[in-house]
Coordinates of C-alpha atoms in Angstrom, one line a residue:
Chain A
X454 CA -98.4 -92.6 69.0
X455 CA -96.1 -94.5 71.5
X456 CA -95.8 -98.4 71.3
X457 CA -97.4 -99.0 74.5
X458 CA -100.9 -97.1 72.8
X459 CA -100.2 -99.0 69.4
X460 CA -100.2 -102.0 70.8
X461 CA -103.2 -101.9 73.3
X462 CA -104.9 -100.2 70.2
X463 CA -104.1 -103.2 68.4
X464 CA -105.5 -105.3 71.6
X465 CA -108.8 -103.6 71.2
X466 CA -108.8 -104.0 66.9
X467 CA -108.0 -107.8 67.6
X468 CA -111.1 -108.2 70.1
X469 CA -113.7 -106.2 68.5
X470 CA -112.8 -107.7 65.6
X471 CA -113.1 -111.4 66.7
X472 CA -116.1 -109.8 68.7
X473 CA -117.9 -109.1 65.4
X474 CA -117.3 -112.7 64.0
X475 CA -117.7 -114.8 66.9
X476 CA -121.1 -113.0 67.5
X477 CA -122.4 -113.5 63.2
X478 CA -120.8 -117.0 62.3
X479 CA -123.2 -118.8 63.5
X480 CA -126.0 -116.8 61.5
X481 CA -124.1 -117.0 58.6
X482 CA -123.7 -120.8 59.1
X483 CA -127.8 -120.9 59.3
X484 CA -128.1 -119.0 56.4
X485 CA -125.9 -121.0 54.5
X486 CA -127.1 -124.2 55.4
X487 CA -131.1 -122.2 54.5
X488 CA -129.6 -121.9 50.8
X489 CA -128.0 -125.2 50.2
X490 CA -131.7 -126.9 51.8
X491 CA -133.4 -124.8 49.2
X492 CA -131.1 -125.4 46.5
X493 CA -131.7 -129.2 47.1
X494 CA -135.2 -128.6 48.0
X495 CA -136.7 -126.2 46.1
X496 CA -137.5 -126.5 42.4
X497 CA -138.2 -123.4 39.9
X498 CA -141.2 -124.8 39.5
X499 CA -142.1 -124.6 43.3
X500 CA -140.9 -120.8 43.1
X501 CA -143.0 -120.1 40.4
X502 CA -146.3 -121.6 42.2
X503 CA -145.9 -119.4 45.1
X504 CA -144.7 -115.9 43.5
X505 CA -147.5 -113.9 42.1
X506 CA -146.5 -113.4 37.9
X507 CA -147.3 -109.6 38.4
X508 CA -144.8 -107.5 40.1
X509 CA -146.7 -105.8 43.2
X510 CA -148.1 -108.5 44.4
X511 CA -144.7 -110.8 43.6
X512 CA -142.6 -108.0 45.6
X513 CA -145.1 -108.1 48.0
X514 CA -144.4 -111.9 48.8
X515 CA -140.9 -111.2 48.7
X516 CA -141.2 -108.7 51.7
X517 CA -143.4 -111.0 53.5
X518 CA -141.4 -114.2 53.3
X519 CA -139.2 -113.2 55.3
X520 CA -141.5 -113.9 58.4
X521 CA -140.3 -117.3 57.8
X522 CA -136.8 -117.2 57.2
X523 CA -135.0 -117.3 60.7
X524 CA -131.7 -115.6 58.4
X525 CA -130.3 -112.5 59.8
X526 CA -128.2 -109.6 57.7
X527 CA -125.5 -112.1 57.0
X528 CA -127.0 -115.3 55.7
X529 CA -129.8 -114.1 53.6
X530 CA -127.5 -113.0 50.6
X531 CA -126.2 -116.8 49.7
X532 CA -130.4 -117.5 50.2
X533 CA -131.1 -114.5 48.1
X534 CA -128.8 -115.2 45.7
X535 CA -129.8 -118.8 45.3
X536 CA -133.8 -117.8 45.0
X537 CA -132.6 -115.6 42.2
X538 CA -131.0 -118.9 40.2
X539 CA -134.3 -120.3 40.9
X540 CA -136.1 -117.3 38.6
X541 CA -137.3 -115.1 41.6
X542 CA -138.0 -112.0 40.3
X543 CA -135.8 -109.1 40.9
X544 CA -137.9 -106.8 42.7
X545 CA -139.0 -109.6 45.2
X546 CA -135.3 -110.5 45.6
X547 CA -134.8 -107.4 46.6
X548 CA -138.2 -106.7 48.7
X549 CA -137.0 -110.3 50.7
X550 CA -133.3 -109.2 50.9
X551 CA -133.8 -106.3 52.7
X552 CA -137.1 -107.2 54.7
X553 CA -135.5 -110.9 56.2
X554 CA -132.7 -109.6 58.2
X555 CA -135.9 -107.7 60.3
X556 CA -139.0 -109.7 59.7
X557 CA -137.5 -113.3 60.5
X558 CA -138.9 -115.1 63.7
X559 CA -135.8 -114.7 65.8
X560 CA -135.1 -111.1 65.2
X561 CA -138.9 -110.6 66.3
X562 CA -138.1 -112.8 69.5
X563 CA -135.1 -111.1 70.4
X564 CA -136.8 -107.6 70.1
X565 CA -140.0 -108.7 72.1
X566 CA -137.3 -109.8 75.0
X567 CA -135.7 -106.2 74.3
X568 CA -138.6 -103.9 74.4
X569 CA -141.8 -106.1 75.1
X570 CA -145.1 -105.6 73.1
X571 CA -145.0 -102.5 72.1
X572 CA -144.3 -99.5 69.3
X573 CA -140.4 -100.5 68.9
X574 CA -141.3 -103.9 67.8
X575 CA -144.6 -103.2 65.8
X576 CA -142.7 -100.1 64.1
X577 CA -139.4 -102.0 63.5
X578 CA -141.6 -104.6 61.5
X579 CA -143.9 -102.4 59.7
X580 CA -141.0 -99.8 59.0
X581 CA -139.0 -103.0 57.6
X582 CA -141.7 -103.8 55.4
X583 CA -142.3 -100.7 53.4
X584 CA -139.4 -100.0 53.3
X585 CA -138.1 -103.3 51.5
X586 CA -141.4 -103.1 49.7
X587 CA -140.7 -99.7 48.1
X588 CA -137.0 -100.2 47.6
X589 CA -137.9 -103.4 46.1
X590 CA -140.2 -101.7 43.6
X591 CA -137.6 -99.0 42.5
X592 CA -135.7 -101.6 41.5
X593 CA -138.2 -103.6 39.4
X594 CA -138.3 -100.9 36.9
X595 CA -134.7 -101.0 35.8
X596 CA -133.5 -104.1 37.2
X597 CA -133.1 -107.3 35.2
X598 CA -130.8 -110.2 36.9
X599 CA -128.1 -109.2 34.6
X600 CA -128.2 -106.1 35.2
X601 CA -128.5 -106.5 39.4
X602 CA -125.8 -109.9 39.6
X603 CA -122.4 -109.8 39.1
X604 CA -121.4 -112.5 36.1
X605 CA -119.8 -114.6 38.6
X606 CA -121.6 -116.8 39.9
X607 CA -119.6 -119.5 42.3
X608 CA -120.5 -122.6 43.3
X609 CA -119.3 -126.1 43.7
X610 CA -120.3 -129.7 44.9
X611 CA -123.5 -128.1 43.1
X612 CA -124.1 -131.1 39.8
X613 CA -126.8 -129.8 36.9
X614 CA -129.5 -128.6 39.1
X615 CA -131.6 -131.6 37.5
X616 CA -129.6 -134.2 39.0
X617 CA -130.1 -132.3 42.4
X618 CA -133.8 -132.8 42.5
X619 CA -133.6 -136.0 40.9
X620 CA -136.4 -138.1 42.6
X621 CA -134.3 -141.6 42.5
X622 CA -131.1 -139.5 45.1
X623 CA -131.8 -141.1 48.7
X624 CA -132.6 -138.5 51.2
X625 CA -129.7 -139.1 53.1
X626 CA -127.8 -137.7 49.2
X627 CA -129.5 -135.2 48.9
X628 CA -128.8 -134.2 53.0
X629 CA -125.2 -134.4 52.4
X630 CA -125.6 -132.4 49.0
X631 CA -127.1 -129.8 51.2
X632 CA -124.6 -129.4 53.5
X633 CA -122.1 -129.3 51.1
X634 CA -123.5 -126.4 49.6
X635 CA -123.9 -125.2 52.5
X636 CA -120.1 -125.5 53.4
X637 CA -119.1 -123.4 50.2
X638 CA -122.0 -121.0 50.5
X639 CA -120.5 -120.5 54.3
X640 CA -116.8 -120.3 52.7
X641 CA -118.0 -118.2 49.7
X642 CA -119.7 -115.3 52.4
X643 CA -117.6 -115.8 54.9
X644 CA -115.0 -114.2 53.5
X645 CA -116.9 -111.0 53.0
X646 CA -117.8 -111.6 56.7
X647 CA -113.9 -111.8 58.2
X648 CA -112.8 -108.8 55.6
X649 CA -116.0 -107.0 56.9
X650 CA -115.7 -107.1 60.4
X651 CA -111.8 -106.0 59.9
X652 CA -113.3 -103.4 58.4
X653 CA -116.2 -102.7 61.2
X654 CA -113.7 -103.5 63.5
X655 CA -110.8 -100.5 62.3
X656 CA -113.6 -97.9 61.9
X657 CA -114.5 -98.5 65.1
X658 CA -111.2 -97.9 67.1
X659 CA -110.4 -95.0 65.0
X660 CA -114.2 -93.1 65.3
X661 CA -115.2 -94.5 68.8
X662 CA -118.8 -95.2 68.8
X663 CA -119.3 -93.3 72.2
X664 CA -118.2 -90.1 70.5
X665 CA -120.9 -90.6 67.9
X666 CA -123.1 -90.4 70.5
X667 CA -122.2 -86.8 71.6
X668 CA -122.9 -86.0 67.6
X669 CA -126.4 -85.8 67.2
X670 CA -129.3 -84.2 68.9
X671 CA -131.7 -83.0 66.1
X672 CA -134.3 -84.4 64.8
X673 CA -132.1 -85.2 61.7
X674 CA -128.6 -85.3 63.0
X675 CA -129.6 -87.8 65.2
X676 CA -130.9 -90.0 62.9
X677 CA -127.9 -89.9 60.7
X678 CA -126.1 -90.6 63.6
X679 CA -128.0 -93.6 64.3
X680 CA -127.8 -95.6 61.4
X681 CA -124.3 -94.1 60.6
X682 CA -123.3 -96.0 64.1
X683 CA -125.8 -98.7 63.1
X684 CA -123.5 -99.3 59.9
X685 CA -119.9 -99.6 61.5
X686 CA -121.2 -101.6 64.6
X687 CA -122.3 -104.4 61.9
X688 CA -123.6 -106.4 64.6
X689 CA -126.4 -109.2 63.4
X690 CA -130.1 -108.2 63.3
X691 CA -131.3 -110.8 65.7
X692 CA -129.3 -109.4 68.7
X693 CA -129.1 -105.7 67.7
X694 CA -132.4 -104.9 70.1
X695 CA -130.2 -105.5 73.1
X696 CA -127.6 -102.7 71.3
X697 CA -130.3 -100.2 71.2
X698 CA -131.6 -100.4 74.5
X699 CA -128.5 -98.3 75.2
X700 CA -129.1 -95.3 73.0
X701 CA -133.1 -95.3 74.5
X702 CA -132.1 -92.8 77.0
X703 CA -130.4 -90.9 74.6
X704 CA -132.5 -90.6 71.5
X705 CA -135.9 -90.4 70.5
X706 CA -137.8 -93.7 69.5
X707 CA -137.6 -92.2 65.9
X708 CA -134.2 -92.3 65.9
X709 CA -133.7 -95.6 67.4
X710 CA -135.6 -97.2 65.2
X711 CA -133.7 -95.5 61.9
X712 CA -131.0 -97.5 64.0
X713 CA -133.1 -101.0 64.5
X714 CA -134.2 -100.8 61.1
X715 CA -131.3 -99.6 59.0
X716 CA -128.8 -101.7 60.3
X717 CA -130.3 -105.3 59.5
X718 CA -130.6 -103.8 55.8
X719 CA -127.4 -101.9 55.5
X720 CA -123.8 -101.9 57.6
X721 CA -119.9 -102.7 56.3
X722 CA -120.2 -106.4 56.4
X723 CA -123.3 -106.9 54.6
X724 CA -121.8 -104.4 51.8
X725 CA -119.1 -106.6 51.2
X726 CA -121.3 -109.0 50.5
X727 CA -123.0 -107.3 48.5
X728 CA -120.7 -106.3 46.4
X729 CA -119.4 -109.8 46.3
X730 CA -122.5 -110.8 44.4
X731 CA -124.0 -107.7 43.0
X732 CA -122.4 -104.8 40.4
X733 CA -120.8 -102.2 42.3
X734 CA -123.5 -99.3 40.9
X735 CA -126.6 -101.8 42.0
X736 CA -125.0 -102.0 45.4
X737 CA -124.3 -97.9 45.5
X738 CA -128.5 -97.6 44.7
X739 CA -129.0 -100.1 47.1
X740 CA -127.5 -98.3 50.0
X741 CA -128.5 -95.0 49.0
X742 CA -132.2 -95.6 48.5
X743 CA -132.3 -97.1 52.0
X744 CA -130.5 -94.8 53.8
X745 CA -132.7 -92.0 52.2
X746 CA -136.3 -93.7 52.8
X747 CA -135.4 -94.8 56.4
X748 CA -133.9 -91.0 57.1
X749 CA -137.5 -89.5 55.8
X750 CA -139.7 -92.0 57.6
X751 CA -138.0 -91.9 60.6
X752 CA -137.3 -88.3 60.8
X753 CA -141.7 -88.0 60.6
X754 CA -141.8 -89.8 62.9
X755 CA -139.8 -87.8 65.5
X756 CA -140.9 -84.5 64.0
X757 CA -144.6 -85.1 63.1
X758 CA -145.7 -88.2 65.3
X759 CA -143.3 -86.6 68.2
X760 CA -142.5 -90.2 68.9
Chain B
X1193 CA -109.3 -137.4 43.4
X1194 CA -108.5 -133.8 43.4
X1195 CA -112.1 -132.1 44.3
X1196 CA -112.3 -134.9 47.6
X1197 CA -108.8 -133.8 48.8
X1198 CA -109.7 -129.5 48.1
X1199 CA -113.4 -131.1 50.3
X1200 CA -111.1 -132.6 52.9
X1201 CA -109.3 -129.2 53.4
X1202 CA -112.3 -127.7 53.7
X1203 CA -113.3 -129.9 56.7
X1204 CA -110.6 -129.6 57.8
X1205 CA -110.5 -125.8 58.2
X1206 CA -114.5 -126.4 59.7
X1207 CA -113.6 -128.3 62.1
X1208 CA -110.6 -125.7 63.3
X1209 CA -113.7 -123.6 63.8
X1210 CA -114.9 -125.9 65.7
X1211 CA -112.2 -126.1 67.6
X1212 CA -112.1 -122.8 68.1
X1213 CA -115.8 -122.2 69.2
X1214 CA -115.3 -125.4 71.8
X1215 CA -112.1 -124.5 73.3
X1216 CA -113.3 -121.1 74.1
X1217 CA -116.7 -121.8 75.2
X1218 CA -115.4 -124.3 77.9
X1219 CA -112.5 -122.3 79.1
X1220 CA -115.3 -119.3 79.5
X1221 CA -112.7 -117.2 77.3
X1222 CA -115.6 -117.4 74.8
X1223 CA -117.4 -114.8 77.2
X1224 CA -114.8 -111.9 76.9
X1225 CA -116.5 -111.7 73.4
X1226 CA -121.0 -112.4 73.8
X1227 CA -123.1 -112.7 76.6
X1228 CA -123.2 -115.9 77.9
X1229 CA -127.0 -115.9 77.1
X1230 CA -125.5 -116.0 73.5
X1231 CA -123.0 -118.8 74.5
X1232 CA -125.6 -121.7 72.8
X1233 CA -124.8 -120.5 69.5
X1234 CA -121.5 -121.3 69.7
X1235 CA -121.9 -124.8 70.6
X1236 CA -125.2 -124.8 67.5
X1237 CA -122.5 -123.8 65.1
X1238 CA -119.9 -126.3 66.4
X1239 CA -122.5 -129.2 66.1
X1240 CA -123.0 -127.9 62.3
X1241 CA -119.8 -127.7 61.5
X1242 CA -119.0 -131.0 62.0
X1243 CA -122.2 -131.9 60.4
X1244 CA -120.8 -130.3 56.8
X1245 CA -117.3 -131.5 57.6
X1246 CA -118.8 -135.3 57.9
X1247 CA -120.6 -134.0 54.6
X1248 CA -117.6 -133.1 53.4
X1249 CA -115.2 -135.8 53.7
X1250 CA -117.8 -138.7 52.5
X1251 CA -117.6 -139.6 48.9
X1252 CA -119.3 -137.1 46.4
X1253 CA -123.3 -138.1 47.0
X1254 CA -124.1 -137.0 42.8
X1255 CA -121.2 -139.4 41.6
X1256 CA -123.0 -142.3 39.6
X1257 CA -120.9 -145.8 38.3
X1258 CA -121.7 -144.6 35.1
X1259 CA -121.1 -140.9 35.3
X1260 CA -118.2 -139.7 32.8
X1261 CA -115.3 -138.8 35.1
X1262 CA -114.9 -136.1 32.0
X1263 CA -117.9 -134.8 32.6
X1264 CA -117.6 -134.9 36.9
X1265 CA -114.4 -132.4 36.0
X1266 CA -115.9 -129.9 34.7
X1267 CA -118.2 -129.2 37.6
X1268 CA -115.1 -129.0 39.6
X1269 CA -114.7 -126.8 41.9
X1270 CA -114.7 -122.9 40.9
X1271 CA -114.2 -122.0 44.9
X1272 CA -111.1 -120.6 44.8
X1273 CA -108.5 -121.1 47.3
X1274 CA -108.9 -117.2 48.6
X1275 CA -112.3 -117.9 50.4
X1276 CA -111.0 -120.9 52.0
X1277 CA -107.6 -118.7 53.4
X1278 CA -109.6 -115.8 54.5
X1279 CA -111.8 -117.5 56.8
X1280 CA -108.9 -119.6 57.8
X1281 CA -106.7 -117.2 59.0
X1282 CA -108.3 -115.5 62.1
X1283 CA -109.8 -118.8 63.1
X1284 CA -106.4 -119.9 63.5
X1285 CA -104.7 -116.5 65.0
X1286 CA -107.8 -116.7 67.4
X1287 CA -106.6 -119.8 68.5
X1288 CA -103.1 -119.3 68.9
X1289 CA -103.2 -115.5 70.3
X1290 CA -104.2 -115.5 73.8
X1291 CA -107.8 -113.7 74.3
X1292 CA -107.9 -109.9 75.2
X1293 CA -110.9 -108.9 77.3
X1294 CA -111.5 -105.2 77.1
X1295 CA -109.7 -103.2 80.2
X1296 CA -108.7 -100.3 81.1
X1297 CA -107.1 -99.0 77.8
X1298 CA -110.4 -99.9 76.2
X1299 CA -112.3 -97.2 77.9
X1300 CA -111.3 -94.9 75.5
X1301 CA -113.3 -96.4 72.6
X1302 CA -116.0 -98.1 74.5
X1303 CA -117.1 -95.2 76.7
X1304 CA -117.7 -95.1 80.7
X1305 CA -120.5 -94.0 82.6
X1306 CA -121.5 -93.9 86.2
X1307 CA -124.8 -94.8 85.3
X1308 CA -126.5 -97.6 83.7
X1309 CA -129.8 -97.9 81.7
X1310 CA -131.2 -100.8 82.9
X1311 CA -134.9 -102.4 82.8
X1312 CA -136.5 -101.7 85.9
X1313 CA -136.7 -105.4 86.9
X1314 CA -132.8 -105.9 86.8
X1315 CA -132.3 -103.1 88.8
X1316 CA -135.6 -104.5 91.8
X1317 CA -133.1 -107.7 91.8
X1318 CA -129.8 -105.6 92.3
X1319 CA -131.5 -104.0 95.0
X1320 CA -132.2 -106.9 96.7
X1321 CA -129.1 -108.1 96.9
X1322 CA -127.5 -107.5 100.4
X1323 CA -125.0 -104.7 100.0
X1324 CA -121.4 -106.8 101.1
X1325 CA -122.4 -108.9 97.9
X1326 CA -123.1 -106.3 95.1
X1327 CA -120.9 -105.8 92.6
X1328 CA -120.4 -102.8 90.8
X1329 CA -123.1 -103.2 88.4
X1330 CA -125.1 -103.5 91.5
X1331 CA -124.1 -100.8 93.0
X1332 CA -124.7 -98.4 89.9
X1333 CA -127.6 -99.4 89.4
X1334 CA -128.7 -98.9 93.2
X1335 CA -127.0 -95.5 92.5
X1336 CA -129.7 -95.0 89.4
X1337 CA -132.9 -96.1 91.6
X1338 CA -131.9 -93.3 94.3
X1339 CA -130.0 -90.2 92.8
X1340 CA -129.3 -88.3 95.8
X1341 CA -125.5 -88.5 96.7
X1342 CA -126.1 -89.5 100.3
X1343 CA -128.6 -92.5 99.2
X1344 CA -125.7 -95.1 100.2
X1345 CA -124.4 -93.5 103.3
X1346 CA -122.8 -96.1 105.7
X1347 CA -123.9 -98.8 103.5
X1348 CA -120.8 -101.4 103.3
X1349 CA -119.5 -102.1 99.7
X1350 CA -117.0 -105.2 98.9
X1351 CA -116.2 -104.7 95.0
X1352 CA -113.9 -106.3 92.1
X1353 CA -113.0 -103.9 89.3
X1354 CA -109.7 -102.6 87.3
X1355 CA -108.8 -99.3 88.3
X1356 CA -109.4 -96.7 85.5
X1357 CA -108.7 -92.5 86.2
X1358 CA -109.2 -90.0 83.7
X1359 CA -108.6 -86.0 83.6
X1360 CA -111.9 -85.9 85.9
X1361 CA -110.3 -87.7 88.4
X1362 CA -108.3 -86.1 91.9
X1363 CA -104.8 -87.5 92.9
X1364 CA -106.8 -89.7 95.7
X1365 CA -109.5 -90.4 93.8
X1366 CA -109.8 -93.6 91.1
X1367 CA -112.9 -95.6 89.5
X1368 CA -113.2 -99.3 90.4
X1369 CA -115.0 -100.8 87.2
X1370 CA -115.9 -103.3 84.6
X1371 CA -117.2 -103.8 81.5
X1372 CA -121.1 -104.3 81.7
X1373 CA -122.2 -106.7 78.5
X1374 CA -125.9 -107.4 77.4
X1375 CA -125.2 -108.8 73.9
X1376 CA -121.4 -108.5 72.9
X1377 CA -118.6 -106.7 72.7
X1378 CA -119.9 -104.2 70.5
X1379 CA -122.4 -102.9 73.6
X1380 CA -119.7 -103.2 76.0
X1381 CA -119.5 -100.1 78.2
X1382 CA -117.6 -99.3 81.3
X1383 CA -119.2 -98.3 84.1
X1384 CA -117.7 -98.0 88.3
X1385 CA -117.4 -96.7 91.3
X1386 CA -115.9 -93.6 92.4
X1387 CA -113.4 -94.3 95.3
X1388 CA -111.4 -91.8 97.5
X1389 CA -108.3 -93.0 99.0
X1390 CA -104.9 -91.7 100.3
X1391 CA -103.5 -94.8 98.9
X1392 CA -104.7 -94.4 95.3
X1393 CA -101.4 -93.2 93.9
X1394 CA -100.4 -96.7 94.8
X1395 CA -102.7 -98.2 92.7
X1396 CA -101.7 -98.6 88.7
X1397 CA -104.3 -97.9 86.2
X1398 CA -105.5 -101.0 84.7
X1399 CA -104.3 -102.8 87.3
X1400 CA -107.2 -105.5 89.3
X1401 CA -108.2 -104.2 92.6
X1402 CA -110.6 -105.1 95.1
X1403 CA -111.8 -102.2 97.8
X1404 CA -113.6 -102.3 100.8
X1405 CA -115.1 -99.5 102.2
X1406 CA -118.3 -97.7 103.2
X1407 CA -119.9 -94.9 101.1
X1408 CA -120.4 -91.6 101.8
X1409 CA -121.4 -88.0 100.4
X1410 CA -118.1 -87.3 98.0
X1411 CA -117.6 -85.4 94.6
X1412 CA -116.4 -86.3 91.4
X1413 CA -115.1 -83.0 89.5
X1414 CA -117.1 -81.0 91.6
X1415 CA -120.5 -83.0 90.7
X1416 CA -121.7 -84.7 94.1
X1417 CA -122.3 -88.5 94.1
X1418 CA -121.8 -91.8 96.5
X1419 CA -118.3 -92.1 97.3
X1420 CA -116.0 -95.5 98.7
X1421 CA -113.9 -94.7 101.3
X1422 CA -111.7 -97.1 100.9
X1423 CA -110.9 -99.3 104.1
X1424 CA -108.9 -101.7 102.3
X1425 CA -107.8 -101.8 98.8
X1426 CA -105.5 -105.5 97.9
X1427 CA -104.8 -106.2 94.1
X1428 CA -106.0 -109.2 92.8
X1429 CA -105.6 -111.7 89.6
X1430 CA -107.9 -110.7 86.9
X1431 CA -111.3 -112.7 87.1
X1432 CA -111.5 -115.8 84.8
X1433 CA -114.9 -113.2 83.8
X1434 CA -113.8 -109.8 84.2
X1435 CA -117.1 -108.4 82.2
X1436 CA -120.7 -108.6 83.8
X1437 CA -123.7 -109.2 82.3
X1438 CA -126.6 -107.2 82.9

């Protein structure tokens, strides 16, 4: 490799690298600022009135509440983690973990201005909500917090969560108490998210996503394909509907949605997040499980709806 | 004493991002990474992070009169320094390192087509777009509503584009072409116009071009498709915004 291609090589890294981060800051700053709001906010006792005590209908909620949540891949693992500290139970943690990044308000907007009313965007949702259902499920049988969460749990500017709620702090406080949570949760993520998108980025210039393309043409392969792309673009959930558009002349709806649907849930930057907050074989399930439900549903759909 | 100054550099590193964001949206630059349909995040996330840096650098909002200062240390901070260096760094390398937008040498990983998927009401407004004022978006894209090699015969084209050639490519023959954007740089894709010159030898790849010429019936690798013969090819500067957006 000659200097000349080491160097424009290193161009490209550079540029899809800041590409990646300039594009998912600012959702990582809104999901930041979502966590410290309920942190402030949001009392365990609140959580427990709205969750359901028995698990199906509790995951169920978890799944669901994302449709309120405008947090895409990147800021809804501070939230998720917070919720948890609050006493949400596991299997809705992880039902809302991996429904939000799909579900949410602006990912639905930015998909209708992609593909209009139609089976993308209905699929995309409904697809996104079994699957976090299910996958939240699996988990409720073995998963306690201890066994999902990593012992380390950092935060700061946080005081006993008593004093935090504590009705005699002026609004204005408990504002800035907020945002300063916010400001460590964004520091505390965001370093996943800047060692993730060198990571997106590098895997990127050395397996050029246009050649991933050429890879697949089955009904399998090419769902494989597509989320395998899905995971080393790591581009947000609430502009990857423009991304797909690209790959509609080229694959099947099946296939593009395995793309639309896997990569809010699963791609390199949102594993290193992961694994900042959960253990390392929780994280491994995680991944697997999804990849493995979205690969069966979406391969019926190209095989037996012919979609 | 010691937790405000650790908040203070934290501001501090927010409000480089700020920096950043501003600096690049107003010089355009910021558009060599998003879509500038995407450019209002940016400025959203500038705004917040001088809200949380204001947060920041104000004294502690939980600290009562007669809260034990004992006590007030051992909430302190268990952020470690590493999370506030990793996100500090390529903030400031991305300030001081001059942007790269994709080129030539990019084509490689991005991809290049002579074809564009676009929405059929992109490609009605392309087409109504007199022909000595498309660019080569445009011009694809006319090329996509009319397949036929000879659609564009005679029609008068006045482009901007760096000058890419690959194996496909004759010894008179080179692409004029830009990066097409819809959301960032992670859908960029290249996409031209084949033109046929004497003079292409002339022209460097990568270099900034722009050609005047009229179309006709031409091959690429012996596929047939619309064709510039080029009238007049002059180099110019790189546009401030070499990528368009469809």
């Amino acid at each position: 490799m000659t200097l000349a291609t080491l160097w424009s090589q290193s161009a490209s890294f550079t540029t899809i690298f800041l590409g990646i981060l300039i594009e998912a800051t600012p959702f990582l700053l809104l999901g930041a600022i979502a966590s410290g709001l309920i942190e402030v906010f949001v009392s365990q006792d609140d959580l427990a009135r709205i969750f359901p005590s028995h698990v199906l209908p509790a995951t169920i909620v978890g799944s669901l509440l994302g449709f309120i949540f405008p947090v895409c891949d990147c800021g809804v693992v501070p939230l998720t983690q917070r919720l948890y500290k609050k006493g949400l139970p596991v299997s809705a943690g992880v039902a809302f973990l991996l429904a939000a990044p799909i579900v949410n308000p602006i990912v639905i907007a930015s998909t209708y201005a992609a593909y209009g009313w139609g089976r993308v965007l209905i699929s995309r949702l409904i697809l996104g909500v079994i699957v976090s259902f299910s996958i939240g499920m699996i988990f409720s049988l073995n998963g306690s917090h201890t066994n999902m969460m990593r012992q380390v749990f950092v935060y700061s500017a946080a005081p006993h969560p008593e004093q935090v709620v504590a009705e005699n702090r002026s609004l204005i406080k408990r504002f800035q108490t907020a945002l300063r949570i916010g400001g460590d949760e964004f520091f505390n993520m965001g370093r996943y998210l800047v060692i993730g998108s060198m990571l997106a980025a590098l895997a990127q210039t050395i397996v050029p996503p246009h050649v991933l393309l050429d890879a697949g043409s089955g009904p399998l392969s090419s769902v494989i394909v597509m989320q395998g792309l899905a995971y080393i673009l790591s581009v947000c959930s609430t502009v990857d509907a423009f991304i797909s558009l690209a790959f509609v002349k080229l694959f099947s709806v099946g296939s593009v949605l395995s793309f639309l649907v896997f990569g809010p849930m699963i791609d390199i930057k949102n594993t290193l997040m992961f694994l900042g907050v959960m253990r390392p074989k929780m994280v491994f399930y995680l991944i697997l499980l999804t990849f493995l439900l979205v690969t069966f549903l979406t391969v019926f759909i190209n095989v037996v709806l012919g979609w | 004493m010691n937790s405000h100054w650790i908040n203070l550099v934290k501001a501090g590193i927010l409000l480089l991002f700020t920096v950043f964001l501003s600096l690049k949206f107003f010089s355009g630059k910021i558009f060599d990474y998003i879509s500038p349909r995407f450019g209002w995040l940016a400025i959203l996330a500038s705004g917040l992070f001088v809200l949380i840096a204001v947060a920041y650098s104000r004294s502690d909002p939980n600290q009562e009169e007669d809260h034990d200062t004992n006590h007030q240390e051992s909430h302190s901070h268990r952020l470690t320094k590493w999370p506030l260096i990793i996100v500090a760094v390529p903030i400031v390398l991305g300030i001081i390192i001059p942007a790269h937008p994709l080129g030539a040498t990019d084509v490689a990983n991005q991809g290049i087509s002579t074809d564009i998927s676009a929405p059929s009401v992109d490609l009605q407004s392309s087409l109504t777009i007199i022909p000595s004022q498309r660019n080569v978006l445009d011009w694809v894209r006319a090329m996509g509503a009319n397949p036929s090699p000879s659609a564009l015969n005679g029609q008068q084209a006045d482009v901007v584009g760096f000058v890419y050639r690959d194996v496909r490519f004759d010894t008179d023959q080179f692409m004029v072409a830009r990066f097409a954007v819809s959301c960032c740089v992670a859908d960029a894709r290249a996409m031209g116009v084949v033109v046929q010159s004497s003079q292409s030898s002339q022209y460097a790849t990568g270099a900034w071009v722009r050609v005047k010429g009229a179309f006709i019936n031409g091959t690429l690798n012996n596929s047939p498709i619309p064709v510039i013969t080029a009238a007049e090819i002059t180099p110019v500067a790189q546009p401030n915004q070499p990528y368009l957006y469809p």
